[in-house]
C-alpha cells in the first residue's frame, strides 16, 4: 500500500474512533458528575445505564432547527463552529496510539500539538464576536484573556518531559519512559504534572477556570446563540480538545502505551491512562467553585508562569549535567 | 506535487492579504490576517521547515493575532462614534511609500535569489535552528531579547501610571 493511502486510511480510522470516543466521554462525565452529587445520571435511554444517551443527544441536535440571529455577522457566525472544531480534531494527527499506530509520528509532534491547539481560540473568538450578542462577546473577551495567559504555562509544563526525553517526537518520549514514567521522576515530574493539569483546566475552560461560560452571568458564553448542529460541532470540539489533551498528558507523563502484558494491550493501556487524566480533570471540575477573572489572571502570571519557567530551567540544568534520554 | 501545493498556498496567501487590505471591517481584516499567517506557515512546511511552521502558528496565528483582534475590539470604536478621520490627507502618503516598496520588491525579484535549496539539507530543523541561534546568530538573538524586555518594561511603566 502506498504511504499516502496508508496515512489517509489511518486518518479515517482515527477520526471516526475519536468521534465515537468523544460521544461516550460525555456520558462518562455525566455519570461521574452524577455519582459525585449522589445522583444516578442518564438512565432511561438505553437501560440500564443510559448507554444510548450520546446517540440520542446527537440525533436530537441534528434534527433541531438552526436559528441564526438576524443581527449576526453571518459569514463569521457560520464559519466559527468549523474553525473551532478543526484544530480540536487535528491535534490527534500526531498522537501515536501504539508504536507505529497513528496518523503521523512527526519529529516535532509535541510542537505540532501545541501549535494546532492554540488555534482553537480563533474559532472561539469568531463565534463570540459573530453572534453579535453582548454575553457572547464578553465571553469571547474573557476567553482571549484566559487562553493567552495559560498557553505559556501549558507549553512550559509540556516541555519538561520533552527536555527529559531529549526529543519532540511523541514515540521517542514514550520510549524514554521505559524504566520510569516521567510523572514518577523525583520533584520535576510531579511539579510539571501539577502545572500541566492546572494549565489544562484553564485551557479547557473547566471549573474553577470557566468564567467564559459562567452560566449565572453569561448564560452559556460564546455559544449562547448557537443551536442545532452548529452547537453540536462546538460541543464536539470542546470535548475532543479535552480528550486530546488528556491523551497528551498520558503520553507525556504517564508513559503512553507502556504497561504490563503483551504489546497488543498497549493502546488499551494508553486509553485507560488518558481516561484517568480526563477523570482527574473532571474530578477537579465538580469539586471546586468558580474563581474571579482577576484571580485567574493572577494565578497564571504571578504563580504558574514563573514557577513553570523555573521548573523548565531546573530541568534543563539537570539534563545538562546528567544527559538527556533514558 | 510540491509545485501545485505552492501555487495553491501562495494564491491563498495573496487572496487573504487582499482581503485584509480591502475589507472595511477591521475584525474581518484581522481574521484574514490569520489566514495569511497560516498560509505562510504552510509555505514553510512545503520547504521542510517544520519547526519554523509550528512556531509561526503558535506565535503569530495563535497568540499575536488574538491580541490584535482583542485590541481592535476594545480600543477602536466604529466610524459612527469617531466621525471622519481628521488626518485624511495623510493617507496620500501611502502612494509614494507603496510605490517605493513595489520598486524594491521588483528589484529583489529581478536580482533573483535563485532556487532555494531543498530543505532536506537541514535535518531535524529544531537542532539546526538551535545551533545557529546559539552560535552564529547569538548576538542578534540576545539583542532582540533585550529589545523585547525593554518594550515590556516600558509597557508596564505606561500601564502603571494609568491605574
Short mmCIF file of C-alpha atoms in Angstrom, two decimals:
data_model
loop_
_atom_site.label_atom_id
_atom_site.label_comp_id
_atom_site.label_asym_id
_atom_site.label_seq_id
_atom_site.Cartn_x
_atom_site.Cartn_y
_atom_site.Cartn_z
CA UNK A 1 0.00 0.00 0.00
CA UNK A 2 1.44 3.45 -0.90
CA UNK A 3 2.25 5.60 2.13
CA UNK A 4 -0.24 8.31 1.16
CA UNK A 5 -3.13 5.84 1.04
CA UNK A 6 -1.97 4.33 4.33
CA UNK A 7 -1.98 7.74 6.02
CA UNK A 8 -5.40 8.54 4.58
CA UNK A 9 -6.82 5.22 5.83
CA UNK A 10 -5.24 5.74 9.23
CA UNK A 11 -6.62 9.27 9.44
CA UNK A 12 -10.10 7.97 8.55
CA UNK A 13 -9.96 5.31 11.26
CA UNK A 14 -8.58 7.65 13.93
CA UNK A 15 -11.11 10.36 13.08
CA UNK A 16 -14.08 8.03 13.43
CA UNK A 17 -12.73 6.31 16.52
CA UNK A 18 -12.18 9.69 18.16
CA UNK A 19 -15.67 10.91 17.33
CA UNK A 20 -17.20 7.78 18.83
CA UNK A 21 -14.95 8.01 21.85
CA UNK A 22 -15.78 11.67 22.40
CA UNK A 23 -19.51 10.91 22.34
CA UNK A 24 -19.08 8.33 25.08
CA UNK A 25 -16.71 10.52 27.08
CA UNK A 26 -19.63 12.91 27.54
CA UNK A 27 -21.65 10.04 29.00
CA UNK A 28 -18.74 9.14 31.26
CA UNK A 29 -18.51 12.70 32.50
CA UNK A 30 -22.25 12.91 33.17
CA UNK A 31 -22.21 9.63 35.06
CA UNK A 32 -19.15 10.68 37.04
CA UNK A 33 -20.64 14.06 37.89
CA UNK A 34 -23.89 12.40 38.89
CA UNK A 35 -22.10 9.99 41.24
CA UNK A 36 -20.27 12.89 42.85
CA UNK A 37 -23.62 14.54 43.56
CA UNK A 38 -25.35 11.34 44.70
CA UNK A 39 -27.46 11.14 41.55
CA UNK A 40 -27.73 8.35 39.00
CA UNK A 41 -27.26 10.35 35.81
CA UNK A 42 -28.58 9.31 32.39
CA UNK A 43 -30.53 6.11 32.87
CA UNK A 44 -33.61 5.57 30.72
CA UNK A 45 -32.26 5.91 27.17
CA UNK A 46 -30.63 2.54 26.72
CA UNK A 47 -31.37 0.91 30.06
CA UNK A 48 -29.91 0.20 32.47
CA UNK A 49 -27.21 2.84 32.33
CA UNK A 50 -28.08 5.21 29.55
CA UNK A 51 -25.78 3.59 27.01
CA UNK A 52 -27.73 5.13 24.14
CA UNK A 53 -27.83 8.64 25.59
CA UNK A 54 -24.96 10.08 23.45
CA UNK A 55 -26.58 8.72 20.28
CA UNK A 56 -29.92 10.21 21.29
CA UNK A 57 -28.27 13.54 22.05
CA UNK A 58 -26.56 13.60 18.66
CA UNK A 59 -29.80 12.74 16.84
CA UNK A 60 -31.70 15.40 18.74
CA UNK A 61 -29.14 18.07 17.90
CA UNK A 62 -29.15 17.10 14.22
CA UNK A 63 -32.92 17.37 13.98
CA UNK A 64 -33.15 20.72 15.76
CA UNK A 65 -33.95 23.93 13.93
CA UNK A 66 -30.93 26.03 13.05
CA UNK A 67 -31.60 29.54 14.37
CA UNK A 68 -29.37 32.36 13.13
CA UNK A 69 -29.74 35.72 14.90
CA UNK A 70 -30.72 38.43 12.43
CA UNK A 71 -28.06 40.79 13.75
CA UNK A 72 -25.29 38.20 13.48
CA UNK A 73 -22.31 38.66 11.18
CA UNK A 74 -23.39 35.72 9.06
CA UNK A 75 -20.10 34.74 7.47
CA UNK A 76 -18.14 34.77 10.71
CA UNK A 77 -21.01 33.24 12.67
CA UNK A 78 -21.41 30.30 10.29
CA UNK A 79 -17.70 29.62 9.92
CA UNK A 80 -16.91 29.76 13.62
CA UNK A 81 -18.02 26.21 14.63
CA UNK A 82 -15.90 24.70 11.84
CA UNK A 83 -12.88 26.87 12.61
CA UNK A 84 -13.29 25.82 16.23
CA UNK A 85 -13.71 22.11 15.53
CA UNK A 86 -10.89 21.57 13.02
CA UNK A 87 -7.93 22.28 15.37
CA UNK A 88 -9.61 20.25 18.10
CA UNK A 89 -9.68 17.20 15.83
CA UNK A 90 -6.35 17.92 14.15
CA UNK A 91 -4.46 17.54 17.44
CA UNK A 92 -4.96 13.78 17.17
CA UNK A 93 -2.88 13.72 13.98
CA UNK A 94 0.45 13.34 15.75
CA UNK A 95 -0.61 11.18 18.69
CA UNK A 96 0.65 7.63 18.23
CA UNK A 97 -1.67 5.15 19.94
CA UNK A 98 0.96 2.40 19.96
CA UNK A 99 4.37 2.10 18.29
CA UNK A 100 3.73 2.78 14.58
CA UNK A 101 -0.02 3.12 15.12
CA UNK A 102 -1.05 6.68 14.43
CA UNK A 103 -1.63 9.11 11.60
CA UNK A 104 1.83 10.71 11.52
CA UNK A 105 4.53 10.46 14.16
CA UNK A 106 6.16 13.80 13.27
CA UNK A 107 9.59 14.62 14.64
CA UNK A 108 8.08 17.82 16.06
CA UNK A 109 4.95 16.05 17.33
CA UNK A 110 4.60 17.89 20.64
CA UNK A 111 5.18 21.24 18.99
CA UNK A 112 2.56 20.45 16.34
CA UNK A 113 0.07 19.59 19.07
CA UNK A 114 0.73 22.87 20.89
CA UNK A 115 0.58 24.91 17.69
CA UNK A 116 -2.67 23.41 16.47
CA UNK A 117 -4.39 23.57 19.83
CA UNK A 118 -3.50 27.26 20.14
CA UNK A 119 -5.59 27.88 17.00
CA UNK A 120 -8.76 26.86 18.81
CA UNK A 121 -9.10 30.37 20.24
CA UNK A 122 -9.64 31.83 16.76
CA UNK A 123 -12.85 29.86 16.25
CA UNK A 124 -13.98 30.61 19.77
CA UNK A 125 -13.45 34.30 19.24
CA UNK A 126 -15.22 34.24 15.87
CA UNK A 127 -18.22 32.61 17.50
CA UNK A 128 -18.37 35.12 20.30
CA UNK A 129 -17.93 38.12 18.06
CA UNK A 130 -20.02 36.95 15.13
CA UNK A 131 -23.07 36.24 17.29
CA UNK A 132 -23.44 39.96 17.96
CA UNK A 133 -24.63 39.29 21.46
CA UNK A 134 -23.18 41.08 24.44
CA UNK A 135 -22.90 37.94 26.55
CA UNK A 136 -21.17 36.06 23.75
CA UNK A 137 -18.80 38.97 23.19
CA UNK A 138 -17.94 39.28 26.87
CA UNK A 139 -17.30 35.56 26.98
CA UNK A 140 -15.04 35.74 23.93
CA UNK A 141 -13.03 38.56 25.52
CA UNK A 142 -12.63 36.61 28.73
CA UNK A 143 -11.62 33.57 26.72
CA UNK A 144 -8.93 35.50 24.91
CA UNK A 145 -7.58 36.82 28.20
CA UNK A 146 -7.56 33.45 29.82
CA UNK A 147 -6.25 31.33 26.99
CA UNK A 148 -3.42 33.72 26.19
CA UNK A 149 -2.46 33.68 29.89
CA UNK A 150 -2.48 29.91 30.23
CA UNK A 151 -0.93 29.00 26.89
CA UNK A 152 2.56 29.76 28.14
CA UNK A 153 2.45 27.70 31.39
CA UNK A 154 0.85 24.88 29.36
CA UNK A 155 3.70 24.95 26.84
CA UNK A 156 6.37 25.15 29.54
CA UNK A 157 4.85 22.27 31.51
CA UNK A 158 4.67 20.17 28.35
CA UNK A 159 8.29 20.98 27.56
CA UNK A 160 9.59 19.42 30.79
CA UNK A 161 9.05 15.82 29.55
CA UNK A 162 10.38 16.94 26.17
CA UNK A 163 13.60 18.06 27.85
CA UNK A 164 13.81 14.88 29.91
CA UNK A 165 13.38 12.74 26.81
CA UNK A 166 15.51 14.99 24.60
CA UNK A 167 13.04 14.80 21.72
CA UNK A 168 9.87 16.43 20.41
CA UNK A 169 8.74 13.18 18.81
CA UNK A 170 5.91 11.53 20.73
CA UNK A 171 7.06 7.94 20.24
CA UNK A 172 10.59 8.81 21.44
CA UNK A 173 9.15 10.47 24.54
CA UNK A 174 7.24 7.30 25.37
CA UNK A 175 10.28 5.15 24.70
CA UNK A 176 12.30 7.32 27.10
CA UNK A 177 9.84 6.44 29.88
CA UNK A 178 10.54 2.73 29.57
CA UNK A 179 12.16 2.49 33.00
CA UNK A 180 10.37 5.24 34.88
CA UNK A 181 7.32 7.28 33.88
CA UNK A 182 8.05 10.99 33.85
CA UNK A 183 5.40 11.61 36.50
CA UNK A 184 7.50 9.49 38.84
CA UNK A 185 10.67 11.49 38.27
CA UNK A 186 11.63 13.00 41.61
CA UNK A 187 10.32 16.56 42.04
CA UNK A 188 10.45 17.62 38.36
CA UNK A 189 7.92 15.08 37.23
CA UNK A 190 5.30 15.76 39.88
CA UNK A 191 5.61 19.55 39.72
CA UNK A 192 5.39 19.53 35.94
CA UNK A 193 2.37 17.23 36.07
CA UNK A 194 0.59 19.53 38.53
CA UNK A 195 1.38 22.56 36.36
CA UNK A 196 0.17 20.64 33.32
CA UNK A 197 -3.13 19.70 34.95
CA UNK A 198 -3.78 23.27 36.16
CA UNK A 199 -2.96 24.74 32.76
CA UNK A 200 -5.13 22.06 31.14
CA UNK A 201 -8.08 23.02 33.31
CA UNK A 202 -7.69 26.61 32.20
CA UNK A 203 -7.11 25.78 28.55
CA UNK A 204 -10.26 23.65 28.51
CA UNK A 205 -12.25 26.28 30.40
CA UNK A 206 -13.37 23.92 33.15
CA UNK A 207 -14.32 24.96 36.64
CA UNK A 208 -12.58 26.63 38.52
CA UNK A 209 -11.50 28.48 35.36
CA UNK A 210 -14.78 28.54 33.48
CA UNK A 211 -15.52 32.29 33.68
CA UNK A 212 -16.07 32.39 29.96
CA UNK A 213 -19.23 30.38 30.18
CA UNK A 214 -20.17 31.24 33.78
CA UNK A 215 -23.82 30.37 33.32
CA UNK A 216 -25.01 32.59 36.15
CA UNK A 217 -23.66 35.74 34.50
CA UNK A 218 -23.07 34.97 30.82
CA UNK A 219 -25.83 32.43 30.11
CA UNK A 220 -23.75 29.98 28.06
CA UNK A 221 -20.88 32.19 26.98
CA UNK A 222 -19.74 32.40 23.39
CA UNK A 223 -22.05 29.62 22.20
CA UNK A 224 -25.26 31.14 23.53
CA UNK A 225 -26.60 31.97 20.05
CA UNK A 226 -25.79 28.61 18.52
CA UNK A 227 -28.35 25.88 18.11
CA UNK A 228 -28.74 22.53 16.41
CA UNK A 229 -25.82 21.11 14.51
CA UNK A 230 -23.60 24.17 14.99
CA UNK A 231 -23.96 23.85 18.73
CA UNK A 232 -23.18 20.15 18.38
CA UNK A 233 -19.99 20.95 16.46
CA UNK A 234 -18.82 23.34 19.18
CA UNK A 235 -19.60 20.84 21.93
CA UNK A 236 -17.84 18.12 19.95
CA UNK A 237 -14.79 20.32 19.51
CA UNK A 238 -14.68 21.13 23.19
CA UNK A 239 -14.79 17.50 24.28
CA UNK A 240 -12.41 16.42 21.53
CA UNK A 241 -9.95 19.03 22.77
CA UNK A 242 -10.36 17.84 26.34
CA UNK A 243 -9.79 14.21 25.41
CA UNK A 244 -6.88 15.11 23.16
CA UNK A 245 -5.19 16.99 25.97
CA UNK A 246 -5.78 14.01 28.24
CA UNK A 247 -4.09 11.79 25.67
CA UNK A 248 -1.17 14.24 25.57
CA UNK A 249 -0.93 14.20 29.38
CA UNK A 250 -0.99 10.40 29.46
CA UNK A 251 1.67 10.32 26.78
CA UNK A 252 3.98 12.94 28.28
CA UNK A 253 3.73 11.94 31.94
CA UNK A 254 2.16 8.51 32.30
CA UNK A 255 4.21 6.53 29.84
CA UNK A 256 1.69 6.34 26.98
CA UNK A 257 1.15 2.74 25.91
CA UNK A 258 3.72 1.27 28.30
CA UNK A 259 2.29 -1.22 30.76
CA UNK A 260 2.38 -4.84 31.80
CA UNK A 261 1.11 -7.53 29.49
CA UNK A 262 1.64 -8.26 25.79
CA UNK A 263 2.30 -5.47 23.30
CA UNK A 264 -1.21 -5.52 21.83
CA UNK A 265 -2.55 -4.31 25.18
CA UNK A 266 -0.64 -1.04 24.60
CA UNK A 267 -3.46 1.00 23.04
CA UNK A 268 -5.80 -0.14 25.83
CA UNK A 269 -3.32 0.99 28.49
CA UNK A 270 -2.98 4.30 26.70
CA UNK A 271 -6.75 4.75 26.53
CA UNK A 272 -7.09 3.83 30.20
CA UNK A 273 -4.46 6.38 31.22
CA UNK A 274 -6.00 9.10 29.05
CA UNK A 275 -9.40 8.43 30.61
CA UNK A 276 -7.80 8.62 34.06
CA UNK A 277 -6.34 12.04 33.25
CA UNK A 278 -9.75 13.07 31.91
CA UNK A 279 -11.44 11.90 35.11
CA UNK A 280 -8.85 13.76 37.19
CA UNK A 281 -9.78 16.96 35.38
CA UNK A 282 -13.48 16.17 35.76
CA UNK A 283 -13.00 15.46 39.44
CA UNK A 284 -11.48 18.92 39.93
CA UNK A 285 -14.29 20.39 37.87
CA UNK A 286 -17.03 19.05 40.07
CA UNK A 287 -15.21 19.74 43.36
CA UNK A 288 -14.34 23.42 43.13
CA UNK A 289 -16.15 26.71 42.73
CA UNK A 290 -15.56 29.24 40.01
CA UNK A 291 -12.98 31.95 40.79
CA UNK A 292 -12.93 35.57 39.63
CA UNK A 293 -11.29 36.89 36.46
CA UNK A 294 -8.56 38.80 38.28
CA UNK A 295 -7.79 35.77 40.44
CA UNK A 296 -7.49 33.59 37.34
CA UNK A 297 -5.09 36.00 35.67
CA UNK A 298 -3.10 36.49 38.88
CA UNK A 299 -2.67 32.73 39.30
CA UNK A 300 -1.32 32.45 35.80
CA UNK A 301 1.02 35.43 35.62
CA UNK A 302 2.18 35.61 39.21
CA UNK A 303 2.43 31.96 40.21
CA UNK A 304 2.12 29.43 37.43
CA UNK A 305 4.21 31.15 34.76
CA UNK A 306 7.26 31.99 36.94
CA UNK A 307 7.05 28.57 38.57
CA UNK A 308 6.93 26.73 35.26
CA UNK A 309 9.80 28.78 33.84
CA UNK A 310 11.88 28.00 36.93
CA UNK A 311 10.94 24.35 36.64
CA UNK A 312 11.95 24.25 32.99
CA UNK A 313 15.23 25.95 33.87
CA UNK A 314 15.93 23.47 36.67
CA UNK A 315 15.08 20.55 34.39
CA UNK A 316 17.42 21.96 31.78
CA UNK A 317 20.24 22.16 34.32
CA UNK A 318 19.58 18.62 35.47
CA UNK A 319 19.50 17.26 31.93
CA UNK A 320 22.65 19.20 31.05
CA UNK A 321 24.55 17.55 33.88
CA UNK A 322 23.03 14.08 33.55
CA UNK A 323 22.39 13.84 29.83
CA UNK A 324 19.01 13.52 28.10
CA UNK A 325 17.10 10.39 27.24
CA UNK A 326 16.87 7.12 29.09
CA UNK B 1 3.08 17.97 -6.32
CA UNK B 2 5.19 20.49 -4.39
CA UNK B 3 4.77 22.99 -7.18
CA UNK B 4 0.98 22.66 -7.17
CA UNK B 5 0.91 22.96 -3.38
CA UNK B 6 2.99 26.10 -3.60
CA UNK B 7 0.65 27.65 -6.17
CA UNK B 8 -2.46 26.91 -4.10
CA UNK B 9 -0.95 28.18 -0.84
CA UNK B 10 0.55 31.26 -2.46
CA UNK B 11 -2.78 32.11 -4.07
CA UNK B 12 -4.45 31.74 -0.66
CA UNK B 13 -1.83 33.98 0.94
CA UNK B 14 -2.25 36.69 -1.70
CA UNK B 15 -6.04 36.47 -1.58
CA UNK B 16 -6.14 36.75 2.20
CA UNK B 17 -3.69 39.66 2.11
CA UNK B 18 -6.01 41.43 -0.34
CA UNK B 19 -8.93 40.63 1.94
CA UNK B 20 -7.04 42.14 4.85
CA UNK B 21 -6.46 45.40 2.98
CA UNK B 22 -9.80 45.70 1.23
CA UNK B 23 -12.26 44.81 3.98
CA UNK B 24 -13.79 47.80 5.75
CA UNK B 25 -14.49 45.81 8.90
CA UNK B 26 -11.33 45.76 10.99
CA UNK B 27 -12.19 42.42 12.62
CA UNK B 28 -12.72 40.78 9.23
CA UNK B 29 -9.35 42.17 8.23
CA UNK B 30 -7.74 40.65 11.28
CA UNK B 31 -9.33 37.27 10.55
CA UNK B 32 -7.94 37.47 7.01
CA UNK B 33 -4.56 38.14 8.55
CA UNK B 34 -4.89 34.85 10.48
CA UNK B 35 -5.42 33.06 7.16
CA UNK B 36 -2.46 34.88 5.67
CA UNK B 37 -0.12 33.97 8.54
CA UNK B 38 -1.38 30.39 8.42
CA UNK B 39 -0.61 30.11 4.71
CA UNK B 40 2.87 31.48 5.32
CA UNK B 41 3.28 28.66 7.87
CA UNK B 42 2.11 26.22 5.19
CA UNK B 43 4.74 27.64 2.84
CA UNK B 44 7.38 26.92 5.49
CA UNK B 45 6.04 23.36 5.65
CA UNK B 46 6.44 22.86 1.91
CA UNK B 47 10.07 23.98 2.34
CA UNK B 48 10.52 21.32 5.01
CA UNK B 49 10.96 23.86 7.81
CA UNK B 50 8.53 22.16 10.18
CA UNK B 51 9.84 23.83 13.31
CA UNK B 52 9.51 27.28 11.80
CA UNK B 53 5.96 26.49 10.66
CA UNK B 54 4.90 25.33 14.11
CA UNK B 55 6.43 28.37 15.78
CA UNK B 56 4.80 30.65 13.22
CA UNK B 57 1.42 29.17 14.10
CA UNK B 58 1.96 29.30 17.88
CA UNK B 59 3.34 32.82 17.98
CA UNK B 60 1.59 34.64 15.16
CA UNK B 61 -1.61 32.86 14.20
CA UNK B 62 -2.37 31.86 17.77
CA UNK B 63 -1.17 34.44 20.25
CA UNK B 64 -0.32 37.69 18.49
CA UNK B 65 -3.31 37.66 16.17
CA UNK B 66 -5.70 37.13 19.02
CA UNK B 67 -4.18 40.08 20.83
CA UNK B 68 -4.62 42.15 17.66
CA UNK B 69 -8.26 41.22 17.44
CA UNK B 70 -8.68 41.95 21.12
CA UNK B 71 -7.08 45.38 20.79
CA UNK B 72 -9.19 46.23 17.74
CA UNK B 73 -12.33 45.22 19.55
CA UNK B 74 -11.58 47.08 22.76
CA UNK B 75 -9.75 50.16 21.54
CA UNK B 76 -11.01 51.05 18.07
CA UNK B 77 -14.59 52.30 18.07
CA UNK B 78 -16.78 52.19 14.97
CA UNK B 79 -16.96 55.04 12.48
CA UNK B 80 -20.27 56.29 13.81
CA UNK B 81 -18.54 57.09 17.10
CA UNK B 82 -15.42 58.83 15.82
CA UNK B 83 -16.75 60.60 12.74
CA UNK B 84 -14.49 61.24 9.77
CA UNK B 85 -10.78 60.62 10.07
CA UNK B 86 -9.30 64.07 10.95
CA UNK B 87 -6.00 63.28 9.25
CA UNK B 88 -7.42 62.10 5.96
CA UNK B 89 -4.72 63.89 3.96
CA UNK B 90 -2.04 61.72 5.45
CA UNK B 91 -3.41 58.76 3.60
CA UNK B 92 -1.98 60.14 0.37
CA UNK B 93 1.45 59.28 1.78
CA UNK B 94 0.57 55.63 1.13
CA UNK B 95 1.09 56.17 -2.61
CA UNK B 96 4.81 57.10 -2.66
CA UNK B 97 5.62 54.64 0.12
CA UNK B 98 3.77 51.85 -1.67
CA UNK B 99 5.49 52.70 -4.97
CA UNK B 100 8.87 52.58 -3.25
CA UNK B 101 8.07 49.18 -1.75
CA UNK B 102 6.89 47.84 -5.11
CA UNK B 103 10.11 49.06 -6.71
CA UNK B 104 12.18 47.34 -4.05
CA UNK B 105 10.27 44.10 -4.50
CA UNK B 106 10.73 44.31 -8.25
CA UNK B 107 14.49 44.79 -7.83
CA UNK B 108 14.72 41.87 -5.44
CA UNK B 109 12.81 39.60 -7.80
CA UNK B 110 14.88 40.78 -10.78
CA UNK B 111 18.12 40.14 -8.92
CA UNK B 112 16.85 36.61 -8.34
CA UNK B 113 17.72 34.64 -5.25
CA UNK B 114 17.88 31.51 -7.32
CA UNK B 115 16.18 28.26 -6.46
CA UNK B 116 16.10 27.74 -2.71
CA UNK B 117 17.98 24.65 -1.66
CA UNK B 118 15.59 21.84 -0.75
CA UNK B 119 15.19 21.59 2.98
CA UNK B 120 16.47 18.03 3.16
CA UNK B 121 19.81 19.74 3.69
CA UNK B 122 18.67 20.70 7.20
CA UNK B 123 17.85 17.55 9.11
CA UNK B 124 15.56 17.81 12.11
CA UNK B 125 15.07 21.52 11.99
CA UNK B 126 14.93 22.07 15.73
CA UNK B 127 18.56 21.17 16.31
CA UNK B 128 19.73 23.15 13.30
CA UNK B 129 17.81 26.27 14.33
CA UNK B 130 19.03 25.99 17.92
CA UNK B 131 22.62 25.53 16.86
CA UNK B 132 22.50 28.58 14.60
CA UNK B 133 20.75 30.68 17.25
CA UNK B 134 23.31 29.92 19.91
CA UNK B 135 26.44 30.16 17.77
CA UNK B 136 26.35 32.25 14.65
CA UNK B 137 23.39 34.45 15.49
CA UNK B 138 23.93 34.65 19.25
CA UNK B 139 24.45 38.41 19.37
CA UNK B 140 21.39 39.40 17.26
CA UNK B 141 19.33 36.86 19.21
CA UNK B 142 20.32 38.30 22.60
CA UNK B 143 19.91 41.87 21.35
CA UNK B 144 16.38 41.08 20.20
CA UNK B 145 15.50 39.66 23.58
CA UNK B 146 16.87 42.79 25.31
CA UNK B 147 14.74 44.89 22.95
CA UNK B 148 11.64 42.87 23.81
CA UNK B 149 12.42 43.15 27.51
CA UNK B 150 12.77 46.93 27.19
CA UNK B 151 9.42 47.10 25.40
CA UNK B 152 7.83 45.01 28.14
CA UNK B 153 9.19 47.19 30.92
CA UNK B 154 8.02 50.27 29.02
CA UNK B 155 4.51 48.89 28.71
CA UNK B 156 4.42 48.13 32.43
CA UNK B 157 5.51 51.68 33.21
CA UNK B 158 2.87 53.20 30.93
CA UNK B 159 0.11 50.99 32.29
CA UNK B 160 1.13 51.70 35.86
CA UNK B 161 0.70 55.44 35.50
CA UNK B 162 -2.85 54.99 34.26
CA UNK B 163 -4.15 52.89 37.09
#
